[in-house]
Every structure is written in C-alpha cells, then in structure tokens.
mmCIF file of C-alpha atoms in Angstrom:
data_model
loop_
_atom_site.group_PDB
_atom_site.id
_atom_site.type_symbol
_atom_site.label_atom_id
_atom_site.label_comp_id
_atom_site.label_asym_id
_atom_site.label_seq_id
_atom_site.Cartn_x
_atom_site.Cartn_y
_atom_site.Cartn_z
ATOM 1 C CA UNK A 1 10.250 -1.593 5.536
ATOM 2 C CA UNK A 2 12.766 1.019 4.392
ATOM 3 C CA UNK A 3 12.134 3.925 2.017
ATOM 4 C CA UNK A 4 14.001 6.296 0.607
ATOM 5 C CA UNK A 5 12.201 9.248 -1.626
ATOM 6 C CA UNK A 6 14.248 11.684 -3.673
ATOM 7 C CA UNK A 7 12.851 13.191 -6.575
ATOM 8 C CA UNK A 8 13.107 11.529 -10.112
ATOM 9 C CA UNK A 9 13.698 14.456 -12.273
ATOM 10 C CA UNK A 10 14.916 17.961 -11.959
ATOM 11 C CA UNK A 11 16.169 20.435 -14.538
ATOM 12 C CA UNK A 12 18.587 23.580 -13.470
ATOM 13 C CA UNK A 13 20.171 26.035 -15.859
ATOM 14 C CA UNK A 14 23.781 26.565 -16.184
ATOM 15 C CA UNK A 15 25.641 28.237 -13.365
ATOM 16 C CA UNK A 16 22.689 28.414 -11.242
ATOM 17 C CA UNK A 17 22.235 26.767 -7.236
ATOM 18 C CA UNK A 18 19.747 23.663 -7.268
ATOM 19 C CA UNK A 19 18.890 21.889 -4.208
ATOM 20 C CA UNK A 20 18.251 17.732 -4.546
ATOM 21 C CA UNK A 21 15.949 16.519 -1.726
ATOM 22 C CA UNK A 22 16.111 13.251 0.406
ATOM 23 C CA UNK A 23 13.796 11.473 2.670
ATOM 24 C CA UNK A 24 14.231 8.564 4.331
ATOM 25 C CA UNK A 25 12.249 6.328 6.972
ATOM 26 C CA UNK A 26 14.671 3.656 8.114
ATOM 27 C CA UNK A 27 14.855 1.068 10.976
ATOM 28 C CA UNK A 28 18.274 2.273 11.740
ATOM 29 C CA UNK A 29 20.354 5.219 11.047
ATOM 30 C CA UNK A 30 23.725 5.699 11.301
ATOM 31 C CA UNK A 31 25.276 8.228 8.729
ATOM 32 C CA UNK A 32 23.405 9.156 4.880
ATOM 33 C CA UNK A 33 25.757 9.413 2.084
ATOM 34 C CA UNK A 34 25.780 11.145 -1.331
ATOM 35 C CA UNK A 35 26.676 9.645 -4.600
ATOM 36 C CA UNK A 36 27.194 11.229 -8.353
ATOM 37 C CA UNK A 37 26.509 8.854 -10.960
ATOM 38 C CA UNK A 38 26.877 10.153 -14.498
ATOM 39 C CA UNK A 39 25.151 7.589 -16.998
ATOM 40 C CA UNK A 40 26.733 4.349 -17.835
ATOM 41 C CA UNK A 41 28.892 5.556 -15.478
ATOM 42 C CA UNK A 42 30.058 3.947 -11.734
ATOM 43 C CA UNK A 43 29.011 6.103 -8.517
ATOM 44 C CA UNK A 44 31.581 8.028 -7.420
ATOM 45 C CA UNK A 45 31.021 9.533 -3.581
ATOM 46 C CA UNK A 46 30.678 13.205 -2.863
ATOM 47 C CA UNK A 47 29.778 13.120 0.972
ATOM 48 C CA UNK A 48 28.746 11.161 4.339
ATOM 49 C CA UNK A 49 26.472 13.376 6.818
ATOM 50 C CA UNK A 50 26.402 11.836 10.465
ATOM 51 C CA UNK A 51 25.943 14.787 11.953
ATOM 52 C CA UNK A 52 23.219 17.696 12.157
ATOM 53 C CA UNK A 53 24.110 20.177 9.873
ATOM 54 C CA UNK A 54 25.835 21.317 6.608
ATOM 55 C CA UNK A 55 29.006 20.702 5.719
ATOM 56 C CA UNK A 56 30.845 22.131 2.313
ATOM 57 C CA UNK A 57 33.165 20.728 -0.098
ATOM 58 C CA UNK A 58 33.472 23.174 -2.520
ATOM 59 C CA UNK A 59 30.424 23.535 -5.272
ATOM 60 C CA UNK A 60 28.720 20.800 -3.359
ATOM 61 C CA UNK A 61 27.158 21.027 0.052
ATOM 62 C CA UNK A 62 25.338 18.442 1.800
ATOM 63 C CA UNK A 63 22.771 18.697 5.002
ATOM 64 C CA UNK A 64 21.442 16.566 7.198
ATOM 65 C CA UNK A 65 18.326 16.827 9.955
ATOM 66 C CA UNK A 66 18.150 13.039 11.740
ATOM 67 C CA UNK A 67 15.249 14.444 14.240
ATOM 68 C CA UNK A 68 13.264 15.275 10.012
ATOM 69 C CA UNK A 69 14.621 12.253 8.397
ATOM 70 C CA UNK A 70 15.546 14.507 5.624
ATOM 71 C CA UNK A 71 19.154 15.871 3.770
ATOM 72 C CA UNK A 72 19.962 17.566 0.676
ATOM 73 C CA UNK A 73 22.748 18.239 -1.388
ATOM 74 C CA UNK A 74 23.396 21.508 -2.743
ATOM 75 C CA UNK A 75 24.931 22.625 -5.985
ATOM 76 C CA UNK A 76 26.170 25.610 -6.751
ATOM 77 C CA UNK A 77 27.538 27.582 -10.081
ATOM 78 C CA UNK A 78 26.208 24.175 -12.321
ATOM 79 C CA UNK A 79 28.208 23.030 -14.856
ATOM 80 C CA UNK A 80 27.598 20.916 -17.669
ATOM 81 C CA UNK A 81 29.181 18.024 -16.504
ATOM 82 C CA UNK A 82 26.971 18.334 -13.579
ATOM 83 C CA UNK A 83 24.182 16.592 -15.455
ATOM 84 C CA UNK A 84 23.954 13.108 -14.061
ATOM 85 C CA UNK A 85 22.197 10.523 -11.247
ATOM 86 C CA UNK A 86 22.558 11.564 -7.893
ATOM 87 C CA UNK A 87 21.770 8.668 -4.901
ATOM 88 C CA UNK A 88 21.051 9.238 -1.626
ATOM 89 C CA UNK A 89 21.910 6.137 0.725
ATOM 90 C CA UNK A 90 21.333 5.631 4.085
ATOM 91 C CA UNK A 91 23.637 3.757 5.990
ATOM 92 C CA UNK A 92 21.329 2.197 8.820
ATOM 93 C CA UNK A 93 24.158 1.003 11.280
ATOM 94 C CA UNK A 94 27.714 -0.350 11.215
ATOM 95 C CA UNK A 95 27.070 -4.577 10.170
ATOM 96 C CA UNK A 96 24.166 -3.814 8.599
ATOM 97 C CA UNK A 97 23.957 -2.731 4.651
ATOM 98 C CA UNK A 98 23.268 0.687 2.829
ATOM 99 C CA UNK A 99 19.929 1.171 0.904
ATOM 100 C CA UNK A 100 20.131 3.602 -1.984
ATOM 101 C CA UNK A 101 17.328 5.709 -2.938
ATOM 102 C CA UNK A 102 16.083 5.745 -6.575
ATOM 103 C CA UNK A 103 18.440 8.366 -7.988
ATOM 104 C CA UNK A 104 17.142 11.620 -9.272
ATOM 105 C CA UNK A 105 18.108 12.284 -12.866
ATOM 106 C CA UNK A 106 19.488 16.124 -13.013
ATOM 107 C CA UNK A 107 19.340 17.678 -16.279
ATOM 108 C CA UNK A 108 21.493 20.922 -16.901
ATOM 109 C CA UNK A 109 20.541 23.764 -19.806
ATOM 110 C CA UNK A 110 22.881 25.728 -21.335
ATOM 111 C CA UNK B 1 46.712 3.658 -8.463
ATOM 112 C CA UNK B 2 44.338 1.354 -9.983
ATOM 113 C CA UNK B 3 40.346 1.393 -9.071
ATOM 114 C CA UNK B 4 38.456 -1.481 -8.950
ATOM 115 C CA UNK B 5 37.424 -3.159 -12.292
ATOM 116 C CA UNK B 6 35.292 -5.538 -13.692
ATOM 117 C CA UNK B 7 34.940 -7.869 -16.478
ATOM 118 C CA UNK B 8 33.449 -8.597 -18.334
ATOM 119 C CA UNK B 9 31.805 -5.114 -18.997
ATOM 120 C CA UNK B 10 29.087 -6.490 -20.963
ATOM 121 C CA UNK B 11 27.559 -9.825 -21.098
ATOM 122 C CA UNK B 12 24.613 -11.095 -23.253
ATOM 123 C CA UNK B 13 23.525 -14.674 -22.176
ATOM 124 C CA UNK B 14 20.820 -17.039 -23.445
ATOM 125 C CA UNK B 15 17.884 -17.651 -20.703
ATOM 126 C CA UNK B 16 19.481 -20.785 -18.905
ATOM 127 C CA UNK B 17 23.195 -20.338 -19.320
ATOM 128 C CA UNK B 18 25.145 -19.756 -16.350
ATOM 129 C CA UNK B 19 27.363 -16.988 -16.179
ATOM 130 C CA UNK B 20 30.393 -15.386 -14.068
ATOM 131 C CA UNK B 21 31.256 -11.916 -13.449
ATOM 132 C CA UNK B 22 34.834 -10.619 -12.289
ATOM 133 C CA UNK B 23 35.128 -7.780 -9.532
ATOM 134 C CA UNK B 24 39.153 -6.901 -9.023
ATOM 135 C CA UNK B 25 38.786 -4.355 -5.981
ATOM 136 C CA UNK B 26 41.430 -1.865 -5.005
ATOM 137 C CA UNK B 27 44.476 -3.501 -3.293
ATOM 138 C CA UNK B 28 44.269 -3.755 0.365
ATOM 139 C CA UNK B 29 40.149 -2.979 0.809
ATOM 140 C CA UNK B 30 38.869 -5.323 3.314
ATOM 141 C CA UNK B 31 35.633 -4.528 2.477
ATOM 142 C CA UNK B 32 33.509 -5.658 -1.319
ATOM 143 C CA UNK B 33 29.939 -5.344 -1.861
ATOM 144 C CA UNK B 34 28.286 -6.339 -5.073
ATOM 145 C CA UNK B 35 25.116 -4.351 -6.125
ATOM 146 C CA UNK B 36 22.624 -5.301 -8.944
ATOM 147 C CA UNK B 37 21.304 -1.749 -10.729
ATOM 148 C CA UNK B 38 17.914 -2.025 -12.759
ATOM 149 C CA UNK B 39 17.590 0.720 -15.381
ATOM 150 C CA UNK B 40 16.264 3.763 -13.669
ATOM 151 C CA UNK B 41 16.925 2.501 -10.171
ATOM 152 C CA UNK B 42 19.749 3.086 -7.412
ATOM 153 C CA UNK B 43 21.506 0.104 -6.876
ATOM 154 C CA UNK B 44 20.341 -2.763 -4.904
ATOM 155 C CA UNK B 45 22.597 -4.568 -2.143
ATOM 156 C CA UNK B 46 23.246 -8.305 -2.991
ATOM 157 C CA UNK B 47 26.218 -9.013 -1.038
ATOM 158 C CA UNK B 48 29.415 -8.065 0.778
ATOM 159 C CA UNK B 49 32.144 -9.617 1.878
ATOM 160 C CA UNK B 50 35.169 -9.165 4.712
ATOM 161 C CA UNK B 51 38.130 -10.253 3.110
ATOM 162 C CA UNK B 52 37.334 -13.722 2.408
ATOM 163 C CA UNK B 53 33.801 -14.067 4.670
ATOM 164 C CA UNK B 54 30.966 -13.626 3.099
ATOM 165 C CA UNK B 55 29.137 -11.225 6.263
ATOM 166 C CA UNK B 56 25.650 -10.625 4.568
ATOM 167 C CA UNK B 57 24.470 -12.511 1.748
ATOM 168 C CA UNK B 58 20.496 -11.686 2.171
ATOM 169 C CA UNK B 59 20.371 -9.616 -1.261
ATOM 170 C CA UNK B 60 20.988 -12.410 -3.508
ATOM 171 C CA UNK B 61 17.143 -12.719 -5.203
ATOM 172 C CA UNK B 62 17.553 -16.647 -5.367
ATOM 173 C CA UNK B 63 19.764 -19.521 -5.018
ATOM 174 C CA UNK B 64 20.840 -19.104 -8.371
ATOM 175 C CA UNK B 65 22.882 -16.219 -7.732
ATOM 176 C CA UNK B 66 26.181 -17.001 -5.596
ATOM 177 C CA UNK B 67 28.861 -15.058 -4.589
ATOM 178 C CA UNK B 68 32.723 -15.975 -4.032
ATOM 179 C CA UNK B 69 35.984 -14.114 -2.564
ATOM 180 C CA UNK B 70 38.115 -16.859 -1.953
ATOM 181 C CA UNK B 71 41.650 -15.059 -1.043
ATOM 182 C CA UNK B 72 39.720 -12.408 0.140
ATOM 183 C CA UNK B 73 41.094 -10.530 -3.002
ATOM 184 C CA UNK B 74 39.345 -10.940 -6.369
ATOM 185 C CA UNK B 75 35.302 -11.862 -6.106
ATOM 186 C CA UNK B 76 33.252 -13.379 -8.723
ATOM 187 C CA UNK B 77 29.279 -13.312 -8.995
ATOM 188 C CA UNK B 78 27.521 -16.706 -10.626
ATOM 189 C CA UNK B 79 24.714 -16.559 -11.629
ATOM 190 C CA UNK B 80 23.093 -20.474 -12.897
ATOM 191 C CA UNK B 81 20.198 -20.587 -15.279
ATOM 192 C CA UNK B 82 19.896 -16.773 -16.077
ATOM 193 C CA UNK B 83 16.140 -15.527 -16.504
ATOM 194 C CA UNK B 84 14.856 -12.484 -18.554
ATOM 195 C CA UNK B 85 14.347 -10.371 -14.838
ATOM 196 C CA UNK B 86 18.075 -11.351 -14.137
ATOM 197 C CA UNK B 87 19.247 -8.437 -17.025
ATOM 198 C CA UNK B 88 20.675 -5.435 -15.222
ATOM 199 C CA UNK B 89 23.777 -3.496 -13.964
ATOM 200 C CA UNK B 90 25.863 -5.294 -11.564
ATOM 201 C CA UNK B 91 28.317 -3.542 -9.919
ATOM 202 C CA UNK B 92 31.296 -4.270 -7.359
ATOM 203 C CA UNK B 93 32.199 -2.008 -4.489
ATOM 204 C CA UNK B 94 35.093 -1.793 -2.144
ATOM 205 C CA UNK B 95 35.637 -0.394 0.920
ATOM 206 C CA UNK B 96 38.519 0.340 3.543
ATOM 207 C CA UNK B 97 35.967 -0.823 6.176
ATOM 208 C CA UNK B 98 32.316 -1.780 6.437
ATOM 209 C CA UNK B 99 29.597 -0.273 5.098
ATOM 210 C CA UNK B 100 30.607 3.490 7.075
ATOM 211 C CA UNK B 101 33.021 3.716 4.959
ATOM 212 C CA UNK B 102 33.182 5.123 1.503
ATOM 213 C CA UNK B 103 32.808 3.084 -0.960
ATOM 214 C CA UNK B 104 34.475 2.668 -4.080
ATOM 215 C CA UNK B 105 32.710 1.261 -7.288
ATOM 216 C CA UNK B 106 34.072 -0.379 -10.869
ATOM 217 C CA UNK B 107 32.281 0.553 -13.597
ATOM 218 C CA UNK B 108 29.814 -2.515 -13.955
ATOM 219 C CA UNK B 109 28.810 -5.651 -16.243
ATOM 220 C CA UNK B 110 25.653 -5.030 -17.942
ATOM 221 C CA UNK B 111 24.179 -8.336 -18.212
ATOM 222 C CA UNK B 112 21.523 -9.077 -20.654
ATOM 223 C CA UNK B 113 19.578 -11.930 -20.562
ATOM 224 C CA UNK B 114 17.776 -12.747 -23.878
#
C-alpha cells in the first residue's frame, strides 16, 4: 500500500525557523507537493519538489531526497498566520492520483 | 479572476436522503478532482475528471456516491442514501493539467449526515 507519515502536531514560537517532516513509501513517484491549509479553510499550494534538492520561495523552503523517500518544508521568521495544516502529497506518476498525508497541525506562540 | 467554488457550503441531511454538491472550477481547467476530508485527515481522492471524462473514478467508497461533469465545465457529486460515515469535507479541485499540476481547491461542503 501507500503511506505517507508527517507528524501530527508541532508547536514553534513566533519568528522562529521550524522544519515539518515527510515520509513517504509509494509504488510510484513522480514529484511531492506541499499544501497550507488553515482551518475550515481550502488548501492552497506552496511547492512541487521533483527534483533532489531545496528550492526557496521566500519564508518557505521545501526539500526533497527520492533515493530517502523523505522532504521537508521549511519555515522561517513564523508568523501568526502561519498557524495552520500543512499536507504533504505525493504525486506517484502522471495518470495516476495524488495521496495526501495526514496533515500536521502547526501551532504558533506569541 | 474567480477561484473555484462550491455550493452548497454546508449541508445537513437525514440518513437516507440523497444529496448533490456543486463544484464551479476556474474557467478553462481541464483538469477537476473531488476529494472527501474526514476531520483530522488530509484529503482523500474520490475522483477526477478530463473535461467531460471521468479518467479515475476508484475513490468513490460505494456505488452510492457518483460523480458528473457533463460539459466538461461545472461537476456535481451525488451521493444516494447518505449514512452517518458519509459526514465529512468534500472538496473540488482544478487543475490546468493532470494530477502534476497544481491544483486549485474551493473551499468545501461540509456534509453532515444525522
């Protein structure tokens, strides 16, 4: 089967750097995406990794290792509005459809 | 311009009743996916669409949920004889292209089933 593992919970202080973990263990693999989802709220997309490697988009970074089956996204300077879901999803090839991880809940304190 | 929306944005049903929810995606997105979101969870892939084909359909839970995109425009999720575990999030998705591509979401009809 497919799983995805990202942790449920984490907590970062205001205008700090937290790092959200992904793992995944797919049939297929073709490109891992990163989605913010603030409560009652649609996902909105923040990046697509295909390749090895970071890439930055301002506060947000995301990696990617395909050989470790593994990504994270990186925030930097938290805000507030920060505080929200964030889904990792793993898009396994190009007909076939994207599985989303669980979400992990990030709380930010003032 | 416009995102994609959905109506309605909440829906409470009676276990049994049939119900129908709306997904208008962005104008010119080949693409539409709908999702189902239980509380806590990442969404869950029900269905998607290329303009009026319906590609991948092996999401759906049962045969009571069906899925529609007729002009290859507007889509509409049915759902006959709702049940208790049928109460989540659904949400609509479009896309430029297939799933590669990023996808835009509406903001959901959170159905509740009592």
């Amino acid at each position: 089967g497919q799983n995805i593992d990202q942790p449920t919970e984490m907590t970062a202080t205001e205008g700090a750097i937290v790092q959200i973990n992904c793992t995944y263990q797919t049939s297929g693999f073709n490109g891992l995406f990163w989605y913010q989802q603030h409560a009652g709220e649609a996902p909105t997309f923040l990046s697509y990794n295909v390749l090895d490697g970071l890439e930055e988009k301002g506060r947000f970074s995301s990696f990617l290792s395909r050989s470790k089956g593994y990504s994270y996204l990186l925030l930097k300077e938290l805000q507030m509005k920060d505080s929200a879901s964030y889904l990792c999803a793993v898009d396994m090839n190009r007909d076939d459809k994207i599985i989303f991880g669980k979400g992990t809940r990030l709380h930010i304190l003032p | 311009g416009a995102g994609v929306s959905q109506s309605p944005r909440y829906k409470v049903a009676k276990r049994g009743q049939d119900v129908a929810l709306r997904c208008d995606p962005i104008s010119g997105h080949v693409s539409l996916f709908w999702y189902q979101q239980a509380l806590g969870q990442g969404p869950e892939f029900l269905t998607y669409f290329q303009n009026e084909a319906q590609l991948d359909k092996s999401g759906l839970p049962s045969d009571r949920f069906f899925a529609e995109r007729p002009e290859g425009s507007v889509s509409t999720l049915k759902i006959q004889r709702t049940q208790q575990e049928d109460s989540a999030v659904y949400l609509c998705a479009s896309s430029l292209g297939t799933f590669s591509y990023e996808q835009y979401f509406g903001p959901g009809t959170r159905l509740t089933v009592t």
